[in-house]
JSON list of N, CA and C in Angstrom, two decimals:
[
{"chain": "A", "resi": 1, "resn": "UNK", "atom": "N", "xyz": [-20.94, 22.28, -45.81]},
{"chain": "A", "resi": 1, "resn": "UNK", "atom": "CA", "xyz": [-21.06, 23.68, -45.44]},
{"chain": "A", "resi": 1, "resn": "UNK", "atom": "C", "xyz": [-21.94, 23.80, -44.20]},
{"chain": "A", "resi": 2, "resn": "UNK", "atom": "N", "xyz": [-21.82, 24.45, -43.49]},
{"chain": "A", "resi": 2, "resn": "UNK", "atom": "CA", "xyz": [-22.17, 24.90, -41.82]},
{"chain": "A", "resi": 2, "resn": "UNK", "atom": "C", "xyz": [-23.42, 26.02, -42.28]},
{"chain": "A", "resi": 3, "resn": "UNK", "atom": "N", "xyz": [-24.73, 25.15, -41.40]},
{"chain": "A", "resi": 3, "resn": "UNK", "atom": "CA", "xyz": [-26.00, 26.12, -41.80]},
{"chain": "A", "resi": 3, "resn": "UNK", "atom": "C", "xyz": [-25.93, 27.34, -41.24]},
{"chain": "A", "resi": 4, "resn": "UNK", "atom": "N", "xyz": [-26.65, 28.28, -40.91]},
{"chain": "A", "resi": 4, "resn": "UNK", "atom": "CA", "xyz": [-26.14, 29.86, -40.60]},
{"chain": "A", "resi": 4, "resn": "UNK", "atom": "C", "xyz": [-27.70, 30.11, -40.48]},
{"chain": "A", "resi": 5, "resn": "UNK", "atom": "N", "xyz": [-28.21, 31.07, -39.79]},
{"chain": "A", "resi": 5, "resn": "UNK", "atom": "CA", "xyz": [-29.14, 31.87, -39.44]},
{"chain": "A", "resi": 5, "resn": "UNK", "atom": "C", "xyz": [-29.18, 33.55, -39.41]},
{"chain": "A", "resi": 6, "resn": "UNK", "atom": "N", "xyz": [-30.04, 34.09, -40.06]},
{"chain": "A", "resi": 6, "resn": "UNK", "atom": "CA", "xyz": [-29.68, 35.55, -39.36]},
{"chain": "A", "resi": 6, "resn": "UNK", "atom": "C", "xyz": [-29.61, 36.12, -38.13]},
{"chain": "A", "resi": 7, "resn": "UNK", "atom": "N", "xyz": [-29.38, 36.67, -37.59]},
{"chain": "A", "resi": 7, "resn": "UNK", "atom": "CA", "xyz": [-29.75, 37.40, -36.45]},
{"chain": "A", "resi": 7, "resn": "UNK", "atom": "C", "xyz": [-31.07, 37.22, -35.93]},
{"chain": "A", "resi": 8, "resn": "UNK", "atom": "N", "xyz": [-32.34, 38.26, -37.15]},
{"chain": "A", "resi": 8, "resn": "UNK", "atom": "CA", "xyz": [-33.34, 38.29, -36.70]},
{"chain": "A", "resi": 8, "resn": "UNK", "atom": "C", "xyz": [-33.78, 36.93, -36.53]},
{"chain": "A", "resi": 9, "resn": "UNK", "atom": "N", "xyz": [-33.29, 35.86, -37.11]},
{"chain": "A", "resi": 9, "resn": "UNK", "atom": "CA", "xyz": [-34.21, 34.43, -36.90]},
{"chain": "A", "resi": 9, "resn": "UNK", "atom": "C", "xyz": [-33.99, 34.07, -35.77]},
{"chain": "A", "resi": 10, "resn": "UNK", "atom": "N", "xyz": [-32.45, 34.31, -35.41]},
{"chain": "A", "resi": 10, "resn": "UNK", "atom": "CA", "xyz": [-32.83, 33.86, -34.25]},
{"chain": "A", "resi": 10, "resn": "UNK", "atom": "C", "xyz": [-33.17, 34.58, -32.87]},
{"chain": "A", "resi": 11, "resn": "UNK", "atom": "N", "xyz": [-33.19, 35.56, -32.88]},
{"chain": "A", "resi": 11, "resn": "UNK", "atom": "CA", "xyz": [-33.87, 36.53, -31.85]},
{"chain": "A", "resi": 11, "resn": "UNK", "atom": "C", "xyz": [-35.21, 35.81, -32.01]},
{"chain": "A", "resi": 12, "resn": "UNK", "atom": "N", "xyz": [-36.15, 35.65, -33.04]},
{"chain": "A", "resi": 12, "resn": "UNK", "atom": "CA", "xyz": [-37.07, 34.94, -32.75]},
{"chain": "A", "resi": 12, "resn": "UNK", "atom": "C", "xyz": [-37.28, 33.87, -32.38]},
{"chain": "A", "resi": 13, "resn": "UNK", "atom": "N", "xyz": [-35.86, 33.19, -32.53]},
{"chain": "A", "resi": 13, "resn": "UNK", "atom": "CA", "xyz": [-36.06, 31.87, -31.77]},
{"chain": "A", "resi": 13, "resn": "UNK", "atom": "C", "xyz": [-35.91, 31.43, -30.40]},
{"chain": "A", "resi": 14, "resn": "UNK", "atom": "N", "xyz": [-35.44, 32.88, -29.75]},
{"chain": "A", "resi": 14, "resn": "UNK", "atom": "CA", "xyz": [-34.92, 32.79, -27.81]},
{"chain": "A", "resi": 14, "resn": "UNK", "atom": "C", "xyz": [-36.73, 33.36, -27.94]},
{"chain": "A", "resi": 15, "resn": "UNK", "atom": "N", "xyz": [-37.05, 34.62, -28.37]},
{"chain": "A", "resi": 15, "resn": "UNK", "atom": "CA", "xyz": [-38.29, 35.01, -27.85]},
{"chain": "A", "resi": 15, "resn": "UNK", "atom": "C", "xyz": [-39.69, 33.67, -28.33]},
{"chain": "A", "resi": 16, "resn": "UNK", "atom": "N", "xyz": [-39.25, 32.71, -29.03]},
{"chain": "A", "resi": 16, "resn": "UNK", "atom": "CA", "xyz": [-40.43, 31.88, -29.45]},
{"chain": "A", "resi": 16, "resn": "UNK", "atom": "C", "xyz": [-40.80, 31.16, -27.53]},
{"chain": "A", "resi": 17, "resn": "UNK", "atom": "N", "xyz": [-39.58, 31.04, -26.78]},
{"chain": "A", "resi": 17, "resn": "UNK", "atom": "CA", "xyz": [-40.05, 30.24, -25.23]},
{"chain": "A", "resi": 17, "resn": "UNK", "atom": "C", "xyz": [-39.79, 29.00, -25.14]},
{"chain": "A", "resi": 18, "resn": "UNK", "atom": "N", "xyz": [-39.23, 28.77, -26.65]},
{"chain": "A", "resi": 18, "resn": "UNK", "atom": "CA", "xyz": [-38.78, 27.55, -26.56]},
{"chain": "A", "resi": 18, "resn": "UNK", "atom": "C", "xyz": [-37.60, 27.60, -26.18]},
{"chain": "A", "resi": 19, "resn": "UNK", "atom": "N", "xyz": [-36.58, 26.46, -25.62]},
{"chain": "A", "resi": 19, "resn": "UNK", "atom": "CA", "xyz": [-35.51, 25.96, -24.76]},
{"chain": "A", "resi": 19, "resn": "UNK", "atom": "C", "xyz": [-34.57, 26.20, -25.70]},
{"chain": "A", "resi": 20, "resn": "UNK", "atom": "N", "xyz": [-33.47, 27.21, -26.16]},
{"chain": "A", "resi": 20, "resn": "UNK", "atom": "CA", "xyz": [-32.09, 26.99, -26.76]},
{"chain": "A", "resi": 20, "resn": "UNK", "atom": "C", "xyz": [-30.73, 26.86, -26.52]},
{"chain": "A", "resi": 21, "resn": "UNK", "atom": "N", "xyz": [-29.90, 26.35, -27.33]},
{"chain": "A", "resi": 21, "resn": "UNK", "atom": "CA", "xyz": [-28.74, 26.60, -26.58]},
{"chain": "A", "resi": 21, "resn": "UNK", "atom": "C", "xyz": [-27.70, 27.50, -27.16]},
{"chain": "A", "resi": 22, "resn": "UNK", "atom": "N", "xyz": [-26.84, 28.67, -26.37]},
{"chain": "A", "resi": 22, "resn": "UNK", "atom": "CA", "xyz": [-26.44, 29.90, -27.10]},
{"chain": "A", "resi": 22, "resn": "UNK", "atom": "C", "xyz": [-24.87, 29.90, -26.95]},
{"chain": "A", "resi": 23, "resn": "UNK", "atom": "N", "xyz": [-24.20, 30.31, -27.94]},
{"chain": "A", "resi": 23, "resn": "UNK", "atom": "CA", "xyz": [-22.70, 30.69, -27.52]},
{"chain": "A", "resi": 23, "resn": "UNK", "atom": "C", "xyz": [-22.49, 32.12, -27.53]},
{"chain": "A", "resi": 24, "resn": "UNK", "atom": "N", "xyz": [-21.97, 32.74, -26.77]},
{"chain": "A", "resi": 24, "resn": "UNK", "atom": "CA", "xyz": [-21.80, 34.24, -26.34]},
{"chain": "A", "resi": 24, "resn": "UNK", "atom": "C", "xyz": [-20.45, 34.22, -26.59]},
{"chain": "A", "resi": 25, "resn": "UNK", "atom": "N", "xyz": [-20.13, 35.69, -26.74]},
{"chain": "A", "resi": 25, "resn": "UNK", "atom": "CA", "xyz": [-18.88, 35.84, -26.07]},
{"chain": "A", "resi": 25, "resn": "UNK", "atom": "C", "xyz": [-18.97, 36.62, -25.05]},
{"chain": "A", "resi": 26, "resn": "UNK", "atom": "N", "xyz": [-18.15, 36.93, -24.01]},
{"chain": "A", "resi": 26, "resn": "UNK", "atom": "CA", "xyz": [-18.22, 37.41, -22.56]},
{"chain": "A", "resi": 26, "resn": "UNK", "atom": "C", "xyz": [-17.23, 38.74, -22.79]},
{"chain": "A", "resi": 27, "resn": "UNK", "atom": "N", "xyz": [-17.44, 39.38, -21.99]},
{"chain": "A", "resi": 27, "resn": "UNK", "atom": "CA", "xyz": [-16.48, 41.42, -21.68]},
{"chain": "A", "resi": 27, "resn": "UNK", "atom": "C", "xyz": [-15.08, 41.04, -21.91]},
{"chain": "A", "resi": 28, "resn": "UNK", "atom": "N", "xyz": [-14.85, 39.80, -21.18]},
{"chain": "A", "resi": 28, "resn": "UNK", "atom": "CA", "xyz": [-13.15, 39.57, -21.20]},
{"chain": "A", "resi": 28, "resn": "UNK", "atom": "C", "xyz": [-13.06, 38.43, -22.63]},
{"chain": "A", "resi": 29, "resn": "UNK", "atom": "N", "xyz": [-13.74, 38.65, -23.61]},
{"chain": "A", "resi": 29, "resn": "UNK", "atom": "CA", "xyz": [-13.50, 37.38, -24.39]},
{"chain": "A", "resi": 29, "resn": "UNK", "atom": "C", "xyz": [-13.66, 36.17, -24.26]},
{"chain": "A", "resi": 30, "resn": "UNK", "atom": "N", "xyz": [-14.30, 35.74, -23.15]},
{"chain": "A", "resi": 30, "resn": "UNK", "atom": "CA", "xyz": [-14.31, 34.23, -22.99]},
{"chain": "A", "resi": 30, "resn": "UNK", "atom": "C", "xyz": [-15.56, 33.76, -23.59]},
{"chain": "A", "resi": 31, "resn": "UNK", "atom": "N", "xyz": [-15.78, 32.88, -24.30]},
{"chain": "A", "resi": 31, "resn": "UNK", "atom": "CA", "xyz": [-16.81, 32.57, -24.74]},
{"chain": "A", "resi": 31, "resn": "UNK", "atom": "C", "xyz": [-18.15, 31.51, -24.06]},
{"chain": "A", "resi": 32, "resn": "UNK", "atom": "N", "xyz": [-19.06, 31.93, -23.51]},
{"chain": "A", "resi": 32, "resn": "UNK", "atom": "CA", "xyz": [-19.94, 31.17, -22.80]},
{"chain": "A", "resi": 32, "resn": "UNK", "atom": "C", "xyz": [-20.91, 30.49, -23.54]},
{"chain": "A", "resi": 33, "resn": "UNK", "atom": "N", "xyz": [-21.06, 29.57, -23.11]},
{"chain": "A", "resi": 33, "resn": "UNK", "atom": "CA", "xyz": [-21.73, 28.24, -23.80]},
{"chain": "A", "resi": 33, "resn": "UNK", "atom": "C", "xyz": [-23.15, 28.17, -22.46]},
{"chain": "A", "resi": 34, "resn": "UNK", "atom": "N", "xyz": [-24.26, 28.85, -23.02]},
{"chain": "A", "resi": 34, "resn": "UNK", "atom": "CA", "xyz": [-25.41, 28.92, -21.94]},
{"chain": "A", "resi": 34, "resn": "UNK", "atom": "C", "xyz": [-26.53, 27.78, -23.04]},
{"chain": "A", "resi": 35, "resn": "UNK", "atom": "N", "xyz": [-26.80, 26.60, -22.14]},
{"chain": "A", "resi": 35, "resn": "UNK", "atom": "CA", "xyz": [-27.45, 25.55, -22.45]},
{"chain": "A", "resi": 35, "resn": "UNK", "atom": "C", "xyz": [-28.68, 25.47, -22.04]},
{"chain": "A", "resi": 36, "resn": "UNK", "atom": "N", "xyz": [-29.58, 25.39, -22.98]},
{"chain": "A", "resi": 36, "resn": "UNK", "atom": "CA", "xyz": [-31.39, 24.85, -22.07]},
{"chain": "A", "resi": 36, "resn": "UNK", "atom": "C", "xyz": [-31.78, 26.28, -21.74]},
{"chain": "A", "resi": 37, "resn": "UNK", "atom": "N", "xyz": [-31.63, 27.47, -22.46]},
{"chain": "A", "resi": 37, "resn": "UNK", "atom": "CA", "xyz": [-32.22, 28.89, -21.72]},
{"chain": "A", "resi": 37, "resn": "UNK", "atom": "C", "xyz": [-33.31, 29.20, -22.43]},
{"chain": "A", "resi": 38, "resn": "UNK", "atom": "N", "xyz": [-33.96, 30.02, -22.18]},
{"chain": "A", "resi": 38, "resn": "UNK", "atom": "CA", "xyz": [-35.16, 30.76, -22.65]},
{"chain": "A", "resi": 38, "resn": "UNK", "atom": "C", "xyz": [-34.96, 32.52, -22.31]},
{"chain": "A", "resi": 39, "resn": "UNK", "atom": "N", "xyz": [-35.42, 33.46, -23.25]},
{"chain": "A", "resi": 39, "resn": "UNK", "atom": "CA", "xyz": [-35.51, 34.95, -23.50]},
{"chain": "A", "resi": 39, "resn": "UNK", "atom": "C", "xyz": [-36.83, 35.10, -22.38]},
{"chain": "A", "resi": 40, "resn": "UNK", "atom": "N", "xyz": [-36.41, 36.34, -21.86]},
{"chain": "A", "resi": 40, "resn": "UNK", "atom": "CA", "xyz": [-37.30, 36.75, -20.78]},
{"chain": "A", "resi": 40, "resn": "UNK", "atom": "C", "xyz": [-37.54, 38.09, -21.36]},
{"chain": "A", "resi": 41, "resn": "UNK", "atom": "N", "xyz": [-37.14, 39.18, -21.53]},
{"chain": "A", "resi": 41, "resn": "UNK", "atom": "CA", "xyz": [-37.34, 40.34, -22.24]},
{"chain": "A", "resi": 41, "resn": "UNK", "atom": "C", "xyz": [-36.16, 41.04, -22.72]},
{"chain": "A", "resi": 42, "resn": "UNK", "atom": "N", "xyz": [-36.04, 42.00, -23.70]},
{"chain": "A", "resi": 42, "resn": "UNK", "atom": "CA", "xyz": [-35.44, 42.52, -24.62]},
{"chain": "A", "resi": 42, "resn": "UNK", "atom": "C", "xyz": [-35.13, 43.63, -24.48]},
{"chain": "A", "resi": 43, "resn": "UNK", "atom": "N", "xyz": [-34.46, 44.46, -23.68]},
{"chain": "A", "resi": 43, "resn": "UNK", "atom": "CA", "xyz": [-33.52, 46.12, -23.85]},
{"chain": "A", "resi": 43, "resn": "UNK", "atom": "C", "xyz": [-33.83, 46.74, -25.76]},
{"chain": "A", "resi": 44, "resn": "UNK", "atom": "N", "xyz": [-34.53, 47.47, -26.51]},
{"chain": "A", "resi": 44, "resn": "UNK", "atom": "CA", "xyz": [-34.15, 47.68, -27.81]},
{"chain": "A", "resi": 44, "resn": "UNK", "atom": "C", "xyz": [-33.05, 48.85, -28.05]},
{"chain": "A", "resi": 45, "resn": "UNK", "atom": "N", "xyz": [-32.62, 49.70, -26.49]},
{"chain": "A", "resi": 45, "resn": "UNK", "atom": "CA", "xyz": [-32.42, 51.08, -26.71]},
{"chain": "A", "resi": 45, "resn": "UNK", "atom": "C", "xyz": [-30.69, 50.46, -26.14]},
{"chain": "A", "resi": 46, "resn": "UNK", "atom": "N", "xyz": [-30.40, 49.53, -25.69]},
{"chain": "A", "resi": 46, "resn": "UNK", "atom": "CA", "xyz": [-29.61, 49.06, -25.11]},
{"chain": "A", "resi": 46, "resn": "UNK", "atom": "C", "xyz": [-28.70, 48.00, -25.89]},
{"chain": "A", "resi": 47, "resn": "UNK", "atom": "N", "xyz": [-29.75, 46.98, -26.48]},
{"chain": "A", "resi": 47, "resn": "UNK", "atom": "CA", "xyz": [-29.25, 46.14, -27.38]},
{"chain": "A", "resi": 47, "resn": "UNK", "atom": "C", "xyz": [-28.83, 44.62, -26.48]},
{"chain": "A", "resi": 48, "resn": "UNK", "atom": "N", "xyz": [-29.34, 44.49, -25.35]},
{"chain": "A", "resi": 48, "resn": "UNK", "atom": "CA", "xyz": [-29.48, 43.53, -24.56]},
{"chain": "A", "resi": 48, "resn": "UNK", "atom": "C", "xyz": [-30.55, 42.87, -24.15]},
{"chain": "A", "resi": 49, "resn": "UNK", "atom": "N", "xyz": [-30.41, 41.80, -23.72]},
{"chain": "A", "resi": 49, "resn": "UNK", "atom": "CA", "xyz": [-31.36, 40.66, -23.37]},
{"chain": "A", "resi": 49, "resn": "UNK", "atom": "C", "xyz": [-31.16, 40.16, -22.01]},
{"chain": "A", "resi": 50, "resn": "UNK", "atom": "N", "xyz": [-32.51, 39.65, -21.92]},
{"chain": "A", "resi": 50, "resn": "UNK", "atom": "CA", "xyz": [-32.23, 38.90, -20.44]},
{"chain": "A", "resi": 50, "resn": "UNK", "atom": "C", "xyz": [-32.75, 37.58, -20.85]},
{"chain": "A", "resi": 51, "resn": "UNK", "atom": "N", "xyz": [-31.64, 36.33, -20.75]},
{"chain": "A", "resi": 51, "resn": "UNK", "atom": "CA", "xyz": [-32.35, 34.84, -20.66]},
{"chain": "A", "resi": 51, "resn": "UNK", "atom": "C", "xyz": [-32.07, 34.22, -19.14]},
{"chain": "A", "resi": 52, "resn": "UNK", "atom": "N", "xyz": [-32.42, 33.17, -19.16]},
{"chain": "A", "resi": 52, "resn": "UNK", "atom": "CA", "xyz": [-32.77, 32.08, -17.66]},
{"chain": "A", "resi": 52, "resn": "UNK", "atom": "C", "xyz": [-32.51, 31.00, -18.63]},
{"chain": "A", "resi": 53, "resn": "UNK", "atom": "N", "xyz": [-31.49, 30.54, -17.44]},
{"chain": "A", "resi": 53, "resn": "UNK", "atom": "CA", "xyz": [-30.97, 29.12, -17.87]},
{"chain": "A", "resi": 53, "resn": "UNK", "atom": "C", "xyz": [-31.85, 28.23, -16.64]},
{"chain": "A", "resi": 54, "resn": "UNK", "atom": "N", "xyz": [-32.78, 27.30, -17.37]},
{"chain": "A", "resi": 54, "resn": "UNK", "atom": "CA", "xyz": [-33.17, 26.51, -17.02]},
{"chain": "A", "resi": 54, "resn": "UNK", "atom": "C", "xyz": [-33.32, 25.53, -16.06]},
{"chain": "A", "resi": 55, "resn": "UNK", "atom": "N", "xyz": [-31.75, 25.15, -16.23]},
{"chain": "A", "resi": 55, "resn": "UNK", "atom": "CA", "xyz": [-31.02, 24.24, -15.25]},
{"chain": "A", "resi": 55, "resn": "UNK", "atom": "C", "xyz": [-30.99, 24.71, -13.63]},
{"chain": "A", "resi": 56, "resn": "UNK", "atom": "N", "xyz": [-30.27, 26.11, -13.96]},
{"chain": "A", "resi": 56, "resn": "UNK", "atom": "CA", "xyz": [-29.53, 26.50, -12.59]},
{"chain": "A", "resi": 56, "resn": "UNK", "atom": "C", "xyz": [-30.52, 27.66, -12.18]},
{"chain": "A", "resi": 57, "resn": "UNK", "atom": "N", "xyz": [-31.32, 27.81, -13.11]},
{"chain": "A", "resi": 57, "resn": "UNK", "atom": "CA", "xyz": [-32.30, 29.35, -12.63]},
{"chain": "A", "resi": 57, "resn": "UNK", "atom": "C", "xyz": [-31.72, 30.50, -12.92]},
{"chain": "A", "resi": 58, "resn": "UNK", "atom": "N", "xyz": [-30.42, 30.74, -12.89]},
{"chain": "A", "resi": 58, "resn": "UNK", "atom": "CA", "xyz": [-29.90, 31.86, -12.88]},
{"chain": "A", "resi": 58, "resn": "UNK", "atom": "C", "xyz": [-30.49, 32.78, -14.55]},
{"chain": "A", "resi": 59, "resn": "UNK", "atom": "N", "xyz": [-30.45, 34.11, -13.93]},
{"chain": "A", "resi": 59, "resn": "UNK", "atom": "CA", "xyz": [-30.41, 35.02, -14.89]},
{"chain": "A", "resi": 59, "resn": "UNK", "atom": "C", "xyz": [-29.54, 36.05, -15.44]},
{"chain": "A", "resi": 60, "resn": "UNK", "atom": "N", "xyz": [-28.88, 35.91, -16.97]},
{"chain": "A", "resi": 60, "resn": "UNK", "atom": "CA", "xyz": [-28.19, 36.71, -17.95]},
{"chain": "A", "resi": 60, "resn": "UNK", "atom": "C", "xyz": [-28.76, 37.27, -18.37]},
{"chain": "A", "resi": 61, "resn": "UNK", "atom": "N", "xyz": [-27.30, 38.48, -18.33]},
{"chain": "A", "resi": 61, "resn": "UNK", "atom": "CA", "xyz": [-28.21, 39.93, -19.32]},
{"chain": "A", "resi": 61, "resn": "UNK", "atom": "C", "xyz": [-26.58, 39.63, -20.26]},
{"chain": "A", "resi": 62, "resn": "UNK", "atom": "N", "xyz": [-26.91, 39.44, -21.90]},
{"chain": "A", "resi": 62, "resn": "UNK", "atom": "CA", "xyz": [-25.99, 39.71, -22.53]},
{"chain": "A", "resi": 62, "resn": "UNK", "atom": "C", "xyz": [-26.54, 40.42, -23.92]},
{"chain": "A", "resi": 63, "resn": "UNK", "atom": "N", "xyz": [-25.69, 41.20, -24.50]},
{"chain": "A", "resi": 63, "resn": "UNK", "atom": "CA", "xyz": [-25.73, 41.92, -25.62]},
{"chain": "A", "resi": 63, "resn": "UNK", "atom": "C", "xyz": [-25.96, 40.55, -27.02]},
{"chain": "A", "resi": 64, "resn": "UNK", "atom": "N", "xyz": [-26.65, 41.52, -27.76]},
{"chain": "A", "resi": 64, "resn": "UNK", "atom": "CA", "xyz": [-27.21, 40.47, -29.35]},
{"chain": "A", "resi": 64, "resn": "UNK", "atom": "C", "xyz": [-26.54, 40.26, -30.16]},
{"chain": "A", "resi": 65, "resn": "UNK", "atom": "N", "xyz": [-25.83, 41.32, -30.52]},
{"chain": "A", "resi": 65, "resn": "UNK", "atom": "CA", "xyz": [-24.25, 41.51, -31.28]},
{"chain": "A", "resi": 65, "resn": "UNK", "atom": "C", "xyz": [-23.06, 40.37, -30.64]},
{"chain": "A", "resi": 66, "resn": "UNK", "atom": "N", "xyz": [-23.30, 40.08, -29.84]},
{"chain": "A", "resi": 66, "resn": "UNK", "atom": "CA", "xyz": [-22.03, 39.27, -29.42]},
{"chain": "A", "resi": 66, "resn": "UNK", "atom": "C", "xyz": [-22.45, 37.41, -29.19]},
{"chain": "A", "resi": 67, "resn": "UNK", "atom": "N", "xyz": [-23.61, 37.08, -29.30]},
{"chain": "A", "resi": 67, "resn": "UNK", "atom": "CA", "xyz": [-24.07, 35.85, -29.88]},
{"chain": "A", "resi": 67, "resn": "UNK", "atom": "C", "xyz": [-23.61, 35.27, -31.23]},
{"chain": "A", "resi": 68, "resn": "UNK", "atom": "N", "xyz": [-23.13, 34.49, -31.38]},
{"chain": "A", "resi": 68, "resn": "UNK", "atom": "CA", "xyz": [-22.64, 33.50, -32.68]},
{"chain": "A", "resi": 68, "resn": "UNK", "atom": "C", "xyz": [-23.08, 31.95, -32.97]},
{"chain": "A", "resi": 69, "resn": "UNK", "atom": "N", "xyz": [-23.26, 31.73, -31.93]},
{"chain": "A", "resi": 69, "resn": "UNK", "atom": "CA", "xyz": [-24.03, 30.68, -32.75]},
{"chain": "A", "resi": 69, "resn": "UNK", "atom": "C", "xyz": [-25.68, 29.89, -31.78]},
{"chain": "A", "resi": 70, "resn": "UNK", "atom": "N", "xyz": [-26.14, 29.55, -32.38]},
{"chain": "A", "resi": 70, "resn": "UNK", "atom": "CA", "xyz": [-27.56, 29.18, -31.33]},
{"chain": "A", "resi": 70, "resn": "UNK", "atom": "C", "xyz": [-28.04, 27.60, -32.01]},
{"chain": "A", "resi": 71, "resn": "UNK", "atom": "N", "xyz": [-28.17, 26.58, -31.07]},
{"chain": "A", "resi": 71, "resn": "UNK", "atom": "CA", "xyz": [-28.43, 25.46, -31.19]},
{"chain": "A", "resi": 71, "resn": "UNK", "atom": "C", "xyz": [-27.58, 24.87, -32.64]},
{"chain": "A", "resi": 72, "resn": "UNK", "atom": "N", "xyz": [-26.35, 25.21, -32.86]},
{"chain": "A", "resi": 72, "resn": "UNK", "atom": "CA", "xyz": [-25.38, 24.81, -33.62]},
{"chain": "A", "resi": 72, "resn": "UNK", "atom": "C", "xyz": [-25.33, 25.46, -34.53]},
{"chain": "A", "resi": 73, "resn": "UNK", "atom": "N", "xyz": [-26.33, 26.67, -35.24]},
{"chain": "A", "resi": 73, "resn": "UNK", "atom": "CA", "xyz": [-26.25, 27.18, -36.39]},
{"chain": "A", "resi": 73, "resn": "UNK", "atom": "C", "xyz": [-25.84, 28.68, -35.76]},
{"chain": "A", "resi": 74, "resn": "UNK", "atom": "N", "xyz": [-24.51, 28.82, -36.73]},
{"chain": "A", "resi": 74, "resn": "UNK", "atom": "CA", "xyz": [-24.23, 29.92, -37.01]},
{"chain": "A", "resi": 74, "resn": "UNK", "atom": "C", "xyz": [-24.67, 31.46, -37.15]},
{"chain": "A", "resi": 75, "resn": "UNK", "atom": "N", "xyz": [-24.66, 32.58, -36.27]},
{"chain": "A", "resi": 75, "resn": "UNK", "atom": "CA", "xyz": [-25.55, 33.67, -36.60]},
{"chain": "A", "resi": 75, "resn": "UNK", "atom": "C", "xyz": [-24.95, 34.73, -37.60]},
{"chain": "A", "resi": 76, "resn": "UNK", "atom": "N", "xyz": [-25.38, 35.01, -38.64]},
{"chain": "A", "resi": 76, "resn": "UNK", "atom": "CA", "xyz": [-24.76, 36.34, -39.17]},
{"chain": "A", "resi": 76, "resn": "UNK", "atom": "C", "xyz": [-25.40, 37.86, -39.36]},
{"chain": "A", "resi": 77, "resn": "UNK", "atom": "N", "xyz": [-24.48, 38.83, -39.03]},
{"chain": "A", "resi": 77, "resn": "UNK", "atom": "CA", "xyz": [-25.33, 39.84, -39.32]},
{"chain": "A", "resi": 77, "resn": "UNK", "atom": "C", "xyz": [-25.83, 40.56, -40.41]}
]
């Protein structure tokens, strides 16, 4: 059986600063696989986030609801 996390665990686990790796899904459905990022701050009225991927520097803003899985475990709501 495939371990699973809640939501809130792992929202605490992008805001802990430690390095994760996230699967999204994207506006058009495509699913993004963002590796090695860290949480920079949190929208609550919005329901979005901003992380930095590590690697390339670049910065994402994606919604919380549309995260599924983080460093292999499963998110549920």
């Amino acid at each position: 059986m495939a371990k699973a996390v809640h939501i809130t665990t792992a929202r605490k686990m992008i805001d802990s600063g430690d390095p994760v790796d996230l699967k999204v899904w994207a506006k058009d459905g495509r699913v993004l696989h963002l590796q090695n990022c860290i949480g920079l701050r949190y929208n609550f009225r919005s329901g979005t986030r901003q992380v930095k991927l590590l690697t390339s520097r670049q910065i994402r803003t994606i919604r919380d609801v549309l995260m599924f899985e983080i460093n292999g475990l499963t998110i549920y709501l």
